CSV table of C-alpha atoms in Angstrom, one decimal:
chain,number,residue,atom,x,y,z
A,25,MET,CA,0.0,0.0,-0.4
A,26,THR,CA,2.9,2.3,0.8
A,27,VAL,CA,4.7,2.1,-2.4
A,28,ILE,CA,1.3,2.3,-4.0
A,29,LEU,CA,1.0,5.5,-2.0
A,30,LEU,CA,4.6,6.7,-2.8
A,31,CYS,CA,3.8,6.2,-7.0
A,32,ALA,CA,0.7,8.0,-6.5
A,33,VAL,CA,3.1,10.9,-5.0
A,34,ALA,CA,5.4,10.8,-8.0
A,35,VAL,CA,2.6,10.8,-10.9
A,36,ILE,CA,1.0,13.5,-8.9
A,37,LEU,CA,3.7,15.7,-9.4
A,38,LEU,CA,4.1,14.7,-12.5
A,39,VAL,CA,1.3,16.5,-13.8
A,40,LEU,CA,1.1,19.5,-11.9
A,41,GLY,CA,4.3,20.4,-14.1
A,42,PHE,CA,6.7,20.4,-11.4
A,43,GLU,CA,10.7,19.7,-11.9
A,44,MET,CA,11.2,16.2,-12.4
A,45,PHE,CA,14.4,16.2,-9.1
A,46,LEU,CA,11.0,16.6,-7.4
A,47,VAL,CA,8.5,14.1,-9.4
A,48,MET,CA,12.2,12.3,-7.7
A,49,GLY,CA,13.3,14.3,-4.9
A,50,VAL,CA,9.7,13.7,-2.7
A,51,PRO,CA,8.4,10.5,-3.2
A,52,THR,CA,12.6,9.0,-2.1
A,53,LEU,CA,12.1,11.2,0.9
A,54,LEU,CA,8.8,9.8,1.9
A,55,ALA,CA,9.9,6.9,1.0
A,56,TRP,CA,12.8,7.2,3.6
A,57,LEU,CA,11.0,8.6,6.1
A,58,LEU,CA,7.7,5.6,5.6
A,59,LEU,CA,9.6,2.7,5.1
A,60,PHE,CA,13.6,3.0,6.6
A,61,PRO,CA,13.2,6.0,9.4
A,62,SER,CA,16.1,3.8,11.1
A,63,ILE,CA,18.3,5.3,8.2
A,64,PRO,CA,20.2,9.2,9.9
A,65,PRO,CA,19.9,11.5,7.5
A,66,VAL,CA,23.3,12.0,7.0
A,67,ALA,CA,23.8,8.0,5.4
A,68,LEU,CA,21.3,9.5,2.6
A,69,ALA,CA,23.4,13.2,2.4
A,70,GLN,CA,26.4,10.6,1.2
A,71,LYS,CA,24.6,8.8,-1.5
A,72,LEU,CA,23.3,12.4,-2.5
A,73,LEU,CA,26.4,13.8,-3.0
A,74,GLY,CA,29.0,10.6,-2.7
A,75,GLY,CA,26.7,9.5,-6.0
A,76,VAL,CA,28.1,11.7,-8.0
A,77,ASN,CA,31.5,12.6,-7.2
A,78,VAL,CA,32.8,9.2,-9.7
A,79,SER,CA,35.2,10.6,-12.3
A,80,THR,CA,33.3,8.8,-15.3
A,81,LEU,CA,30.8,12.0,-14.4
A,82,LEU,CA,33.4,14.5,-15.5
A,83,ALA,CA,32.6,13.0,-19.0
A,84,ILE,CA,29.5,14.7,-18.8
A,85,PRO,CA,30.5,18.4,-18.9
A,86,PHE,CA,32.7,18.9,-20.8
A,87,PHE,CA,30.8,16.9,-24.0
A,88,ILE,CA,28.4,19.8,-22.7
A,89,PHE,CA,30.5,22.3,-23.3
A,90,ALA,CA,32.3,20.3,-26.2
A,91,ALA,CA,28.8,20.3,-27.6
A,92,ASP,CA,27.3,23.7,-27.1
A,93,ILE,CA,30.4,24.7,-28.9
A,94,MET,CA,30.5,23.5,-31.4
A,95,ALA,CA,27.1,24.3,-31.8
A,96,ARG,CA,27.9,27.9,-31.7
A,97,GLY,CA,30.3,27.7,-33.9
A,98,THR,CA,30.5,27.0,-37.7
A,99,ILE,CA,31.4,23.5,-37.6
A,100,ALA,CA,27.8,22.2,-38.2
A,101,LYS,CA,27.5,23.9,-41.4
A,102,ARG,CA,31.3,23.5,-42.7
A,103,LEU,CA,30.3,19.8,-42.1
A,104,THR,CA,26.2,19.6,-43.7
A,105,ASP,CA,28.5,22.3,-46.7
A,106,LEU,CA,31.0,18.9,-47.0
A,107,VAL,CA,28.2,15.9,-47.1
A,108,LYS,CA,25.8,17.5,-49.6
A,109,THR,CA,28.6,18.8,-52.1
A,110,ASN,CA,29.2,15.1,-52.5
A,111,LEU,CA,24.9,14.1,-52.3
A,112,GLY,CA,23.2,16.8,-53.4
A,113,HIS,CA,22.9,15.9,-56.7
A,114,VAL,CA,22.1,12.3,-56.2
A,115,ARG,CA,17.9,11.8,-56.5
A,116,GLY,CA,16.8,11.8,-52.1
A,117,GLY,CA,20.2,13.9,-51.9
A,118,ILE,CA,19.6,16.4,-49.2
A,119,GLY,CA,17.9,13.6,-47.5
A,120,HIS,CA,20.0,11.4,-47.3
A,121,THR,CA,22.9,14.6,-46.1
A,122,THR,CA,20.3,15.4,-43.9
A,123,VAL,CA,20.3,11.9,-41.6
A,124,VAL,CA,24.3,11.5,-41.9
A,125,SER,CA,25.0,15.5,-41.4
A,126,CYS,CA,23.6,14.7,-38.0
A,127,MET,CA,25.5,11.5,-37.5
A,128,GLY,CA,28.7,13.3,-38.2
A,129,PHE,CA,27.8,16.0,-35.1
A,130,GLY,CA,26.6,13.1,-33.2
A,131,ALA,CA,29.5,12.2,-33.7
A,132,ILE,CA,31.2,15.4,-32.0
A,133,CYS,CA,28.6,16.9,-28.8
A,134,GLY,CA,26.7,13.4,-28.5
A,135,SER,CA,23.4,15.6,-28.0
A,136,ALA,CA,20.0,15.2,-29.9
A,137,PRO,CA,18.6,18.8,-29.1
A,138,ALA,CA,21.8,19.8,-30.1
A,139,THR,CA,22.4,18.8,-33.1
A,140,VAL,CA,18.5,19.8,-33.8
A,141,ALA,CA,19.3,23.3,-33.0
A,142,ALA,CA,22.4,23.2,-34.8
A,143,LEU,CA,21.6,21.8,-38.2
A,144,GLY,CA,17.6,22.5,-38.3
A,145,ARG,CA,18.0,26.4,-39.4
A,146,LEU,CA,20.6,24.7,-42.0
A,147,LEU,CA,18.7,22.0,-43.1
A,148,HIS,CA,15.5,22.7,-43.1
A,149,PRO,CA,15.4,25.6,-46.0
A,150,GLU,CA,17.2,22.9,-48.1
A,151,LEU,CA,15.4,20.2,-47.8
A,152,LEU,CA,12.0,22.7,-48.8
A,153,LYS,CA,14.2,23.6,-52.2
A,154,ALA,CA,13.9,19.8,-52.6
A,155,ARG,CA,10.7,20.1,-53.0
A,156,TYR,CA,9.9,17.6,-49.9
A,157,SER,CA,6.7,18.7,-47.6
A,158,GLU,CA,6.8,20.9,-44.7
A,159,THR,CA,6.2,18.3,-42.4
A,160,PHE,CA,8.2,15.9,-44.1
A,161,SER,CA,11.4,18.4,-43.7
A,162,LEU,CA,10.8,18.8,-40.6
A,163,ALA,CA,9.7,14.9,-39.1
A,164,LEU,CA,13.1,13.9,-40.7
A,165,ILE,CA,15.7,16.4,-39.0
A,166,ALA,CA,13.7,15.7,-35.7
A,167,SER,CA,14.4,12.2,-36.4
A,168,SER,CA,17.8,12.1,-37.9
A,169,ALA,CA,19.2,13.8,-34.2
A,170,GLU,CA,18.3,10.6,-32.6
A,171,CYS,CA,21.5,9.0,-33.9
A,172,ALA,CA,23.4,11.7,-31.6
A,173,LEU,CA,22.0,10.1,-28.3
A,174,LEU,CA,23.7,6.6,-29.9
A,175,ILE,CA,26.5,6.9,-32.1
A,176,PRO,CA,29.7,7.8,-29.5
A,177,PRO,CA,30.1,10.5,-27.7
A,178,SER,CA,26.8,9.4,-26.7
A,179,ILE,CA,25.8,11.0,-22.6
A,180,THR,CA,22.8,8.9,-21.8
A,181,LEU,CA,25.2,5.7,-22.5
A,182,ILE,CA,27.9,7.2,-19.9
A,183,ILE,CA,24.8,7.6,-17.8
A,184,TYR,CA,23.6,3.9,-17.6
A,185,GLY,CA,27.1,2.6,-18.2
A,186,TRP,CA,27.6,4.7,-14.2
A,187,LEU,CA,24.5,3.6,-13.6
A,188,THR,CA,25.2,-0.7,-14.2
A,189,GLY,CA,29.5,-0.4,-14.0
A,190,THR,CA,29.6,-2.0,-17.3
A,191,SER,CA,32.5,-0.8,-19.8
A,192,ILE,CA,31.8,3.1,-21.2
A,193,ALA,CA,33.9,1.5,-23.5
A,194,ASP,CA,32.3,-0.4,-25.6
A,195,LEU,CA,28.6,0.8,-24.8
A,196,PHE,CA,30.3,3.4,-27.2
A,197,ALA,CA,31.7,0.2,-29.8
A,198,GLY,CA,28.0,-1.7,-29.7
A,199,GLY,CA,26.6,2.3,-29.6
A,200,LEU,CA,28.2,3.1,-32.8
A,201,ALA,CA,26.6,0.0,-34.9
A,202,VAL,CA,23.1,0.5,-33.5
A,203,GLY,CA,23.1,4.2,-34.6
A,204,VAL,CA,24.6,3.1,-37.7
A,205,ALA,CA,21.6,0.4,-38.6
A,206,LEU,CA,18.8,3.4,-37.5
A,207,GLY,CA,20.7,5.7,-40.5
A,208,VAL,CA,20.3,3.4,-42.8
A,209,ALA,CA,17.1,2.6,-41.7
A,210,PHE,CA,16.0,6.4,-41.9
A,211,MET,CA,18.4,6.9,-45.3
A,212,ILE,CA,16.0,3.8,-47.7
A,213,TYR,CA,12.5,5.8,-46.2
A,214,VAL,CA,14.1,8.8,-47.1
A,215,GLN,CA,14.5,7.0,-51.0
A,216,ILE,CA,11.3,5.4,-50.2
A,217,VAL,CA,9.3,8.8,-50.2
A,218,THR,CA,11.4,10.7,-52.9
A,219,TRP,CA,10.8,8.2,-55.5
A,220,ARG,CA,6.9,7.9,-54.8
A,221,THR,CA,6.7,12.4,-54.6
A,222,GLY,CA,10.4,12.7,-57.1
A,223,ALA,CA,12.0,15.5,-54.9
A,224,GLY,CA,15.1,15.3,-53.1
A,225,LEU,CA,17.3,16.7,-56.5
A,226,PHE,CA,20.3,18.8,-56.2
A,227,PRO,CA,23.0,20.1,-59.2
A,228,ARG,CA,26.2,18.8,-59.5
A,229,ALA,CA,28.9,20.0,-57.5
A,230,THR,CA,31.5,21.3,-59.3
A,231,ARG,CA,34.8,19.4,-58.3
A,232,ARG,CA,36.6,22.8,-57.0
A,233,GLU,CA,33.4,23.0,-54.9
A,234,ARG,CA,33.6,19.9,-53.8
A,235,MET,CA,37.4,20.4,-53.2
A,236,LEU,CA,36.4,23.6,-50.3
A,237,ALA,CA,33.9,21.7,-49.0
A,238,PHE,CA,36.5,18.9,-48.3
A,239,ARG,CA,39.0,21.7,-47.0
A,240,ASP,CA,36.7,23.2,-44.5
A,241,GLY,CA,34.7,19.8,-43.6
A,242,ILE,CA,37.7,17.9,-42.7
A,243,VAL,CA,38.9,19.5,-39.9
A,244,ALA,CA,35.6,18.8,-38.8
A,245,LEU,CA,35.0,15.3,-38.6
A,246,GLY,CA,38.9,15.2,-37.4
A,247,MET,CA,37.4,14.9,-33.4
A,248,PRO,CA,35.4,11.5,-34.1
A,249,PHE,CA,38.7,10.1,-35.1
A,250,ILE,CA,40.4,11.3,-32.5
A,251,ILE,CA,38.4,10.7,-29.8
A,252,LEU,CA,37.1,6.7,-30.5
A,253,GLY,CA,41.0,6.5,-31.7
A,254,GLY,CA,42.5,7.7,-28.5
A,255,ILE,CA,39.5,5.5,-26.1
A,256,TYR,CA,40.5,2.2,-28.6
A,257,GLY,CA,43.9,2.8,-28.6
A,258,GLY,CA,44.5,2.7,-25.3
A,259,ILE,CA,45.3,6.7,-25.5
A,260,PHE,CA,43.4,7.8,-22.8
A,261,THR,CA,40.4,6.7,-21.2
A,262,ALA,CA,36.7,8.2,-21.9
A,263,THR,CA,36.2,10.8,-19.4
A,264,GLU,CA,39.6,12.3,-20.8
A,265,ALA,CA,38.7,11.4,-24.9
A,266,ALA,CA,36.0,14.6,-23.3
A,267,ALA,CA,38.2,17.4,-22.1
A,268,VAL,CA,40.4,16.6,-24.8
A,269,ALA,CA,36.7,16.8,-27.6
A,270,VAL,CA,36.6,20.2,-25.8
A,271,ALA,CA,40.3,20.8,-26.1
A,272,TYR,CA,39.7,20.2,-29.9
A,273,ALA,CA,36.8,21.8,-30.2
A,274,LEU,CA,38.5,25.5,-28.7
A,275,LEU,CA,41.3,25.1,-31.1
A,276,ILE,CA,38.9,23.9,-33.9
A,277,GLU,CA,36.0,27.4,-33.5
A,278,MET,CA,39.1,29.6,-32.3
A,279,VAL,CA,42.3,29.6,-34.0
A,280,VAL,CA,41.7,28.2,-36.9
A,281,TYR,CA,37.5,29.0,-38.1
A,282,ARG,CA,37.7,32.2,-35.7
A,283,SER,CA,34.4,31.7,-35.1
A,284,ILE,CA,34.6,32.7,-31.3
A,285,GLY,CA,35.9,35.6,-29.5
A,286,PHE,CA,36.2,34.7,-25.9
A,287,LYS,CA,32.6,37.0,-25.1
A,288,ALA,CA,31.3,34.3,-26.2
A,289,LEU,CA,32.4,31.8,-25.0
A,290,MET,CA,32.0,33.3,-21.8
A,291,GLU,CA,28.8,32.8,-23.2
A,292,ILE,CA,28.7,28.7,-23.9
A,293,ALA,CA,30.4,28.2,-20.2
A,294,GLU,CA,27.2,29.7,-19.2
A,295,GLY,CA,24.5,28.2,-20.5
A,296,SER,CA,26.7,24.9,-20.6
A,297,ALA,CA,27.1,24.7,-17.0
A,298,ILE,CA,23.2,25.5,-16.0
A,299,THR,CA,22.7,22.2,-19.2
A,300,VAL,CA,25.6,20.1,-16.5
A,301,ALA,CA,23.8,21.8,-13.1
A,302,VAL,CA,20.2,20.4,-14.1
A,303,ILE,CA,21.4,17.0,-15.1
A,304,PHE,CA,23.6,16.2,-12.1
A,305,ILE,CA,20.7,17.5,-9.7
A,306,LEU,CA,19.0,14.5,-11.9
A,307,LEU,CA,21.6,12.7,-10.7
A,308,ALA,CA,22.0,12.9,-7.4
A,309,THR,CA,18.5,12.8,-6.8
A,310,GLY,CA,18.4,9.5,-9.1
A,311,SER,CA,21.5,7.9,-6.5
A,312,MET,CA,19.6,8.5,-3.7
A,313,LEU,CA,16.7,6.8,-5.4
A,314,SER,CA,18.5,4.4,-6.6
A,315,PHE,CA,20.0,3.5,-2.9
A,316,LEU,CA,16.1,3.0,-1.6
A,317,ILE,CA,15.6,1.1,-4.2
A,318,THR,CA,18.4,-1.5,-3.8
A,319,LEU,CA,17.4,-1.5,-0.2
A,320,ALA,CA,13.6,-1.9,-0.6
A,321,GLN,CA,14.8,-5.5,-3.2
A,322,VAL,CA,12.6,-3.9,-5.6
A,323,PRO,CA,15.1,-5.4,-8.4
A,324,ALA,CA,14.7,-8.6,-6.4
A,325,PHE,CA,11.2,-8.8,-5.9
A,326,PHE,CA,11.5,-8.5,-10.0
A,327,THR,CA,13.8,-11.1,-10.5
A,328,GLN,CA,10.9,-13.8,-8.6
A,329,LEU,CA,8.4,-12.6,-10.6
A,330,PHE,CA,9.8,-13.3,-13.3
A,331,ALA,CA,11.3,-16.2,-12.4
A,332,ALA,CA,7.5,-17.5,-10.8
A,333,TRP,CA,6.0,-17.1,-14.1
A,334,ASN,CA,8.9,-18.6,-16.3
A,335,VAL,CA,9.8,-14.9,-18.2
A,336,ASP,CA,12.4,-15.7,-20.4
A,337,TRP,CA,15.1,-13.1,-21.8
A,338,ILE,CA,12.7,-12.8,-25.0
A,339,ALA,CA,8.9,-11.8,-23.1
A,340,PHE,CA,11.5,-9.7,-20.9
A,341,LEU,CA,13.0,-7.6,-22.2
A,342,LEU,CA,9.2,-7.1,-24.7
A,343,ILE,CA,8.2,-6.0,-21.2
A,344,VAL,CA,11.0,-3.0,-20.8
A,345,ASN,CA,10.3,-2.2,-24.1
A,346,VAL,CA,6.8,-0.7,-23.6
A,347,VAL,CA,8.1,0.3,-20.5
A,348,LEU,CA,10.4,2.7,-21.6
A,349,LEU,CA,8.8,3.4,-24.8
A,350,VAL,CA,5.5,4.5,-22.6
A,351,ALA,CA,7.8,6.5,-20.4
A,352,GLY,CA,9.8,7.5,-23.1
A,353,MET,CA,6.4,10.0,-24.0
A,354,PHE,CA,6.5,11.3,-20.9
A,355,ILE,CA,9.1,11.5,-18.7
A,356,ASP,CA,12.7,13.5,-20.1
A,357,PRO,CA,15.1,10.0,-20.6
A,358,ASN,CA,17.7,10.9,-17.9
A,359,SER,CA,15.1,10.4,-15.4
A,360,ILE,CA,13.5,7.4,-18.0
A,361,LEU,CA,17.8,5.6,-17.2
A,362,LEU,CA,17.9,7.1,-13.1
A,363,VAL,CA,14.3,5.3,-12.5
A,364,LEU,CA,13.4,2.9,-14.7
A,365,VAL,CA,17.3,0.8,-15.5
A,366,PRO,CA,18.2,0.0,-11.4
A,367,THR,CA,15.2,-1.6,-11.8
A,368,PHE,CA,15.7,-3.5,-14.5
A,369,TYR,CA,18.9,-4.3,-15.1
A,370,PRO,CA,19.6,-6.8,-12.5
A,371,VAL,CA,17.1,-8.9,-13.7
A,372,ALA,CA,18.2,-9.2,-17.8
A,373,THR,CA,21.3,-9.7,-16.0
A,374,SER,CA,20.2,-12.9,-14.3
A,375,LEU,CA,18.1,-13.9,-17.9
A,376,GLY,CA,21.7,-13.9,-18.7
A,377,ILE,CA,21.1,-10.6,-21.3
A,378,ASP,CA,24.4,-8.9,-22.0
A,379,PRO,CA,25.1,-5.5,-20.6
A,380,VAL,CA,26.0,-3.9,-24.0
A,381,HIS,CA,23.3,-5.6,-25.2
A,382,PHE,CA,20.9,-4.7,-22.4
A,383,GLY,CA,22.5,-0.9,-22.6
A,384,LEU,CA,21.8,-0.2,-26.5
A,385,VAL,CA,18.2,-1.7,-26.3
A,386,VAL,CA,17.2,1.0,-23.3
A,387,CYS,CA,19.0,4.0,-25.2
A,388,LEU,CA,17.0,3.2,-28.5
A,389,ASN,CA,13.6,3.2,-26.7
A,390,ILE,CA,15.2,6.8,-25.1
A,391,CYS,CA,15.7,8.2,-28.8
A,392,ILE,CA,12.0,7.0,-29.8
A,393,GLY,CA,10.7,8.9,-26.2
A,394,MET,CA,12.7,11.9,-27.9
A,395,ILE,CA,10.1,11.9,-31.1
A,396,THR,CA,6.7,11.0,-29.4
A,397,PRO,CA,3.8,12.9,-28.1
A,398,PRO,CA,3.4,13.6,-26.3
A,399,PHE,CA,6.0,15.4,-24.8
A,400,GLY,CA,8.9,14.1,-26.8
A,401,LEU,CA,11.8,16.9,-25.7
A,402,ASP,CA,13.0,16.5,-30.0
A,403,LEU,CA,9.9,17.7,-31.0
A,404,PHE,CA,9.9,21.3,-29.4
A,405,VAL,CA,13.5,22.3,-30.0
A,406,ALA,CA,12.3,22.0,-33.5
A,407,SER,CA,9.8,23.3,-33.1
A,408,SER,CA,11.0,26.5,-31.1
A,409,THR,CA,14.5,26.8,-33.6
A,410,LEU,CA,12.3,26.6,-36.8
A,411,ARG,CA,9.9,28.4,-35.5
A,412,ARG,CA,7.1,26.0,-36.8
A,413,PRO,CA,3.5,25.1,-34.8
A,414,VAL,CA,5.1,22.0,-32.5
A,415,GLU,CA,1.4,20.2,-34.3
A,416,LEU,CA,3.0,20.4,-37.8
A,417,ILE,CA,6.1,18.2,-37.2
A,418,ILE,CA,4.1,15.5,-34.8
A,419,ARG,CA,1.8,15.3,-38.1
A,420,GLY,CA,5.3,14.1,-39.9
A,421,ILE,CA,6.6,11.6,-37.6
A,422,TRP,CA,4.2,8.8,-36.6
A,423,PRO,CA,6.5,6.7,-40.2
A,424,PHE,CA,9.8,7.0,-38.9
A,425,ILE,CA,8.4,6.5,-34.9
A,426,ALA,CA,6.9,3.4,-37.1
A,427,VAL,CA,11.0,2.5,-38.2
A,428,ASN,CA,12.1,3.2,-35.0
A,429,ILE,CA,10.4,1.0,-33.4
A,430,LEU,CA,10.8,-1.9,-37.2
A,431,VAL,CA,14.8,-1.3,-35.6
A,432,LEU,CA,14.4,-1.2,-31.8
A,433,MET,CA,12.2,-4.7,-33.1
A,434,LEU,CA,15.8,-5.8,-35.2
A,435,ILE,CA,18.2,-4.6,-32.3
A,436,THR,CA,16.0,-6.2,-29.2
A,437,TYR,CA,16.2,-9.5,-30.6
A,438,VAL,CA,19.5,-10.1,-32.8
A,439,PRO,CA,22.2,-9.1,-30.2
A,440,GLN,CA,25.5,-9.7,-31.9
A,441,ILE,CA,24.2,-6.1,-33.8
A,442,SER,CA,25.0,-4.7,-30.6
A,443,THR,CA,27.8,-6.3,-29.7
A,444,GLY,CA,29.1,-7.7,-32.5
A,445,ILE,CA,31.5,-5.3,-32.9
A,446,LEU,CA,33.0,-5.2,-29.4
A,447,SER,CA,35.3,-8.4,-30.6
A,448,ILE,CA,37.1,-6.3,-32.7
A,449,VAL,CA,38.2,-3.4,-30.6
A,450,ARG,CA,37.9,-5.2,-27.4
């Protein structure tokens, strides 16, 4: 009865529009008072602060700062021009340019909202010029940005790795494979729409235009090679790679391209600090919540329940997908990770599911939640960035959600897609 009451409190706070740290924090404190009154307050304070006092989490502020620098600078435009000059003349080339540019920028910044904000203004007019419909163009931009959550560096995968103790390097390798699979699926759908509507053809770029675009864009593409090459070459850890990403972004935008001055850099740092503060407040609250979830033996309860019902890994992952898809419609990605992963992860390991495979299933579900009405974050970022009604984006998003679900089923039940690359990088 107490658990039902606590869940009801969380739902009421969510419906009333309270911040997520309160939606998680208030029921957590009530659970402490009602279920574990013998635990001293100092123990909760230690969990609150100690939970985020982890070196792995230093990667988050560094990657966010690097992403904000590049979103404010010219890397996004140069990267888009590089792809467009090589693909624009192909039937459907501008649609493919959108997908590949989002994948490339995601490999640099690791943030879906930053990808929408940085590339949306550049690609939306180009898609309309290529005679794609408004609804399709808006939905394509919002959906393609999902790849940023999968292709390393991914903040979502870093948080999952922190929660479960899974190797960040292994998660990045699996995320690269799944991100590419999702991008290819989007490109197939773009090609189908292109054939059906006759849209999507631009004049062929001249040799000189391609050379200039290559010269301007190749420096931007250096970051993912440096980050991934450094991690898998044993040169630095994922956390150190995040610091290298900031140094590289500063070098490119302030020294090479000179697109950002010191004053602009201070403004970017201020915005990044606010974003980091919000995330770390959630992580600290989630650490305390996870502590009480473990004390209440919630994971053990679900493990025993699924064992009593003879639920195998196939049925379990189907249940996880349904729960995460519904949660993604209403809750932000970080909160989903903090609430549901500590509950489901022990069950997954008891059923023999690879931690990397499970992590990519969770992450892809979160990607789908980013574009799923009514509260998909990328929908509102695209609406704000491009100044279009969110209803217009929602009207065109449903085919992309269907593509996502097809890829999700493939990733869920063909684990080799997520884990096959590990034998190469380990």
